[in-house]
Short mmCIF file of C-alpha atoms in Angstrom, two decimals:
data_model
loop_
_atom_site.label_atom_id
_atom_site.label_comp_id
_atom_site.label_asym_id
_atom_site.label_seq_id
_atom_site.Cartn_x
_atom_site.Cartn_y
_atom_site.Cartn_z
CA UNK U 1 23.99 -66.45 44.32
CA UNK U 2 25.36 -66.18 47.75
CA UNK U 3 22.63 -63.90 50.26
CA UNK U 4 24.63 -62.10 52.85
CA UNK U 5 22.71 -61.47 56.42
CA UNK U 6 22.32 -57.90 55.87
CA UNK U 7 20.70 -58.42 52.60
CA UNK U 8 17.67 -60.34 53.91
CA UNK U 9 14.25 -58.69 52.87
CA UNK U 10 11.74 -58.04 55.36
CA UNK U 11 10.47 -54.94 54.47
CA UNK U 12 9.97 -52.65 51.39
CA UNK U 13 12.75 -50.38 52.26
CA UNK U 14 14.82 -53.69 52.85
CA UNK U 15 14.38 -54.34 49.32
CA UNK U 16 15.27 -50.81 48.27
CA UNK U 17 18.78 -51.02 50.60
CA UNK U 18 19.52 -54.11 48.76
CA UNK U 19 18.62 -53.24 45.34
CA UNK U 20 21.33 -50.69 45.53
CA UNK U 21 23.74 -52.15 46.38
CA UNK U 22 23.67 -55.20 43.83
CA UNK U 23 23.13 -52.55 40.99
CA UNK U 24 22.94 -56.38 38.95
CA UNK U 25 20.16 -57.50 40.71
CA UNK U 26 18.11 -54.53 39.76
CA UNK U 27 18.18 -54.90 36.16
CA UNK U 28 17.37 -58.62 36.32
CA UNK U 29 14.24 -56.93 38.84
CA UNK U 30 14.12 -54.58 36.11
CA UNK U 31 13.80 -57.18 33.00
CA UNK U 32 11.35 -59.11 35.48
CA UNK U 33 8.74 -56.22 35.97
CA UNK U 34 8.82 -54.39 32.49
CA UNK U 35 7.77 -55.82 28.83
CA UNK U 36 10.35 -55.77 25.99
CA UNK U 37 9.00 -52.80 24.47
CA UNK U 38 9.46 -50.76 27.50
CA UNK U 39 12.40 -51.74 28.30
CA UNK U 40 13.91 -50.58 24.01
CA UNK U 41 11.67 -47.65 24.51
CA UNK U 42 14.38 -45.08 25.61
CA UNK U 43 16.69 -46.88 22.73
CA UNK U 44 13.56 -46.05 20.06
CA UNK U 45 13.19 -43.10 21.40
CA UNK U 46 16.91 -41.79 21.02
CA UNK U 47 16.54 -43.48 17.26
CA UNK U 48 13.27 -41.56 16.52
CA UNK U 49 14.90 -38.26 17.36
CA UNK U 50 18.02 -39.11 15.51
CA UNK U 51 16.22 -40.51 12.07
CA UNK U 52 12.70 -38.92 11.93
CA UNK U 53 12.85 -35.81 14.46
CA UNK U 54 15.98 -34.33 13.90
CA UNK U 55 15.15 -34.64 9.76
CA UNK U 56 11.78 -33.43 9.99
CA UNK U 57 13.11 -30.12 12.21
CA UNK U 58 15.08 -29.91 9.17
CA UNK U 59 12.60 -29.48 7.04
CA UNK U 60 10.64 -27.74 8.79
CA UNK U 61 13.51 -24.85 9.62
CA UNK U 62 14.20 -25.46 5.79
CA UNK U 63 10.10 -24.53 5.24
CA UNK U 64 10.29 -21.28 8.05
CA UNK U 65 13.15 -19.83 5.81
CA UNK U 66 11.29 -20.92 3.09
CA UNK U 67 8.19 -18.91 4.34
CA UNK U 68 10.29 -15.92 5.28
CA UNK U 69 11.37 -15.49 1.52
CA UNK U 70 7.88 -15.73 0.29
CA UNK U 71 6.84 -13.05 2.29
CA UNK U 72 9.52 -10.79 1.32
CA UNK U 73 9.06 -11.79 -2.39
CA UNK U 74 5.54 -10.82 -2.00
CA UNK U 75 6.36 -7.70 -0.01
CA UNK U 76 8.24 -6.91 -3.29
CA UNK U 77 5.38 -7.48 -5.57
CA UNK U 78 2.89 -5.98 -3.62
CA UNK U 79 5.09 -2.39 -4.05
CA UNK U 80 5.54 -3.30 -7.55
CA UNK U 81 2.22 -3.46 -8.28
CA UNK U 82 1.61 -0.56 -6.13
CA UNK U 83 4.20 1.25 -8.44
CA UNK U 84 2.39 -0.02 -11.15
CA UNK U 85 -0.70 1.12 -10.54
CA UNK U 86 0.43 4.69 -9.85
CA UNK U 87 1.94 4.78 -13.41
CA UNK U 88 -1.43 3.64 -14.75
CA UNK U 89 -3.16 6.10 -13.22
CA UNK U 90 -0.68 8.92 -14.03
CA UNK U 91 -1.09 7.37 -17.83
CA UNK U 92 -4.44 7.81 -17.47
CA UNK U 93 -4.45 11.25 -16.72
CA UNK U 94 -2.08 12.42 -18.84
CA UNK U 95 -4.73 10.96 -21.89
CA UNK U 96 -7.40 12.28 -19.96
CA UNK U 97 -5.78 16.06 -20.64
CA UNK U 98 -4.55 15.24 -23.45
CA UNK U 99 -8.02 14.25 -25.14
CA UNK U 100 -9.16 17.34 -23.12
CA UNK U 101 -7.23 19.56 -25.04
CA UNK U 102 -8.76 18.03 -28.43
CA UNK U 103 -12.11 18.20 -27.61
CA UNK U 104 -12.31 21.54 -25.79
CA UNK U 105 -14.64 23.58 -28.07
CA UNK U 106 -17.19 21.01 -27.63
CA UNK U 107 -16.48 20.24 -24.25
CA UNK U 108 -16.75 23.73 -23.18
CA UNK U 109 -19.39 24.86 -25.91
CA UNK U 110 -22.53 25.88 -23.64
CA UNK U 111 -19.92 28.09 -21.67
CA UNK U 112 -17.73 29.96 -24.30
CA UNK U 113 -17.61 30.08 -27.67
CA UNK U 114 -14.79 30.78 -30.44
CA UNK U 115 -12.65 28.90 -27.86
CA UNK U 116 -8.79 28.95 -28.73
CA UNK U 117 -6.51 26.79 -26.50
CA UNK U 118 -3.66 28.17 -25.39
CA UNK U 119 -0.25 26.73 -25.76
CA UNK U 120 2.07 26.57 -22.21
CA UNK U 121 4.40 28.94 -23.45
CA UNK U 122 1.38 31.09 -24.33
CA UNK U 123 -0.09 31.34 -20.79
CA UNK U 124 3.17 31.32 -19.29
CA UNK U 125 4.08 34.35 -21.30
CA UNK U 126 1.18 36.21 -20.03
CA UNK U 127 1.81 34.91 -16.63
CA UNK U 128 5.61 35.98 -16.74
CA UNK U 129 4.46 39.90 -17.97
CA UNK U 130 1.90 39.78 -15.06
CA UNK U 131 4.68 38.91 -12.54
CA UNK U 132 7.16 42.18 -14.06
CA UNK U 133 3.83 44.13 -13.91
CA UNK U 134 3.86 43.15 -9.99
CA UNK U 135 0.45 41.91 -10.59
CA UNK U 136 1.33 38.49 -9.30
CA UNK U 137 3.94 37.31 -6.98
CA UNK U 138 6.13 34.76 -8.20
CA UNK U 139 4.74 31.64 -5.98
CA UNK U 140 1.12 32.27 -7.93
CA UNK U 141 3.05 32.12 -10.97
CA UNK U 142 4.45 29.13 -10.21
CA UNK U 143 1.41 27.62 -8.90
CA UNK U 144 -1.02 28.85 -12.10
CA UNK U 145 1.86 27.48 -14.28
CA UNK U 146 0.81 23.50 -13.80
CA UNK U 147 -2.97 24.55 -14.91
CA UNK U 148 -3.73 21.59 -17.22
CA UNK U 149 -5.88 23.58 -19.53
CA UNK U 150 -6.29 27.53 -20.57
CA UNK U 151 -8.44 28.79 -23.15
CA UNK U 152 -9.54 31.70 -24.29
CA UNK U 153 -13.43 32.62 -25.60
CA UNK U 154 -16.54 35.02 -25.65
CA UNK U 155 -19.51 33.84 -23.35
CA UNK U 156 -22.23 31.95 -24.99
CA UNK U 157 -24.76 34.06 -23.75
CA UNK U 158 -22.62 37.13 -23.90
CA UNK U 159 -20.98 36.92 -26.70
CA UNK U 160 -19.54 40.79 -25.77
CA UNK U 161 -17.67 39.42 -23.13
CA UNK U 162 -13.96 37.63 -23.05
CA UNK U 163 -13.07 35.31 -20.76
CA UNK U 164 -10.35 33.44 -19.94
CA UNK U 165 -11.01 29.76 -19.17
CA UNK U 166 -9.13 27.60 -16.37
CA UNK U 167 -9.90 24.00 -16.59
CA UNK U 168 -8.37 21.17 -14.64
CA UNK U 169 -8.78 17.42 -15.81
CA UNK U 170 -9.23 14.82 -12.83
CA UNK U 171 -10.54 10.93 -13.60
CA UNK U 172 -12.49 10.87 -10.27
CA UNK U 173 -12.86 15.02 -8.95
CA UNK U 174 -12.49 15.89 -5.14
CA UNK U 175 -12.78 19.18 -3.50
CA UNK U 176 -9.05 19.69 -4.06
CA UNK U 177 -9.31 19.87 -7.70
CA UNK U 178 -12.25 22.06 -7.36
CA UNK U 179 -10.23 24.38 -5.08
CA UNK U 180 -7.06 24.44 -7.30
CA UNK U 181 -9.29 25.55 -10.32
CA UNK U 182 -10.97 28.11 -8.53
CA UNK U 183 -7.08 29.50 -6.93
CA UNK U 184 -5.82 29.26 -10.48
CA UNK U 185 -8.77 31.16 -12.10
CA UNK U 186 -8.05 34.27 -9.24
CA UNK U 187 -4.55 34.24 -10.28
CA UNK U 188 -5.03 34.41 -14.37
CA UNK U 189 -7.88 36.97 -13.26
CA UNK U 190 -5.71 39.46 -11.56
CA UNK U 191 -2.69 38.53 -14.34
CA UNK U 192 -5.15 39.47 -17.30
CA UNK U 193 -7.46 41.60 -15.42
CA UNK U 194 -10.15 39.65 -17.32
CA UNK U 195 -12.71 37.34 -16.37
CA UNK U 196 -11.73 34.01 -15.92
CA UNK U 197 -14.00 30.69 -15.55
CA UNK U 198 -13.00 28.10 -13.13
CA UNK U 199 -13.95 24.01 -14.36
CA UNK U 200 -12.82 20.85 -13.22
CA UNK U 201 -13.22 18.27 -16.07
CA UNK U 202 -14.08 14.57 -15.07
CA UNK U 203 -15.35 11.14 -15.37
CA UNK U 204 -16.17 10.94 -11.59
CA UNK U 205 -17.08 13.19 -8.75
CA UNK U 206 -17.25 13.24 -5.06
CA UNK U 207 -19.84 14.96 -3.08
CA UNK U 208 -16.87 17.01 -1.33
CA UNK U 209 -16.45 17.77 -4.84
CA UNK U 210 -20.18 18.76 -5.56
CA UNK U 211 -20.68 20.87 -2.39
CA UNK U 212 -17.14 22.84 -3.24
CA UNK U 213 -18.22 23.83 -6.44
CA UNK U 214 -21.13 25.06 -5.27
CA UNK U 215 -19.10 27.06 -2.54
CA UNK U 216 -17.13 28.43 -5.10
CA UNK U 217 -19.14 29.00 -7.91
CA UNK U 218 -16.83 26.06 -10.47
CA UNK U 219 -18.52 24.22 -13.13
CA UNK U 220 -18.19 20.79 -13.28
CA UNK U 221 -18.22 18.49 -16.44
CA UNK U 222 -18.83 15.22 -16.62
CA UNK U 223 -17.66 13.40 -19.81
CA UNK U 224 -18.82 9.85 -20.28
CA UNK U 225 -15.81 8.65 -22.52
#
């Protein structure tokens, strides 16, 4: 290899000068100063990202989509068990009045006796004359009409006096059930001008519930089964 005046080396930036312009003479520098492995290191490098990285962002863009489904899947069942719980719950009700209904001379035996239950077309009859009487307006009909229970009696402990009973059935009572007796009982009161007795059947009770039918003057009953 032939050395040319201006290439001689004196100084560090003498050796920089020179190194570019015999581009060969830096790589044989090059393969002088750095180890094997450094030197293939960009070569594994572009091999790692072509057989391992690029596969395993694969996967893992494969497992994020993967992920997103799941979640939407489980958004899915969350409202369908959400769905399904309101159905059980409106199930349970429904037997609730039902087995109200069945048992209401016992249930309602320390308040009136000879108790009749009366049929919805029965109390909506009497509600309907009230309204063309213009003893009720036609919302409080309305509202009186979705009473779950309505019997008739004498007062145990005056058996002179008829009453009308207005019972609603709740698994677990609030304030609101309390209150929707009590506005139901005004309105059969005013359609029948007879007494009427508001109750709120239930399993359950809240202290809103408690302090309301205090307020209001409502019995509550608890039934165990």
């Amino acid at each position: 290899m032939q050395v040319k005046a201006n290439d001689r080396i004196e100084t560090f930036h003498d050796l920089v000068r020179v190194l570019k312009t015999h581009p060969e003479w830096l790589e044989e520098l090059r393969q002088l100063i750095l180890t094997t492995e450094l030197i293939e290191l960009p070569k594994k490098f572009e091999e790692f990202i072509e057989n391992e990285f690029k596969p395993l962002k694969k996967k893992v863009d494969k497992l994020e989509e993967d992920v997103a489904v799941l979640k939407q899947d489980v958004a899915v069942l969350k409202q369908d068990v959400k769905v399904l719980k309101d159905d059980v719950g409106m199930l349970k009700g429904d037997m609730f009045e039902m087995k109200l209904k069945d048992k209401a001379p016992s249930l309602f035996g320390h308040i009136i006796r000879r108790c009749k239950v009366l049929s919805a077309e029965k109390y909506a009859e009497i509600l309907d004359d009230a309204l063309d009487e213009n003893k009720i307006t036609f919302e409080e009909r309305q509202d009186a009409l979705d009473v779950d229970l309505v019997a008739t009696g004498v007062l145990t402990e005056d058996p002179a006096k008829k009453v009308f009973l207005i019972a609603e059935a709740s698994v677990k009572a609030d304030k609101r059930d309390v209150e929707r007796a009590y506005r139901r009982a005004q309105i059969f009161k005013k359609a029948t001008d007879t007494d009427t007795v508001a109750v709120v059947v239930c399993k359950e009770k809240t202290q809103g519930a408690i302090k309301k039918a205090q307020e209001l003057d409502v019995i509550l009953i608890n039934v165990l089964r």
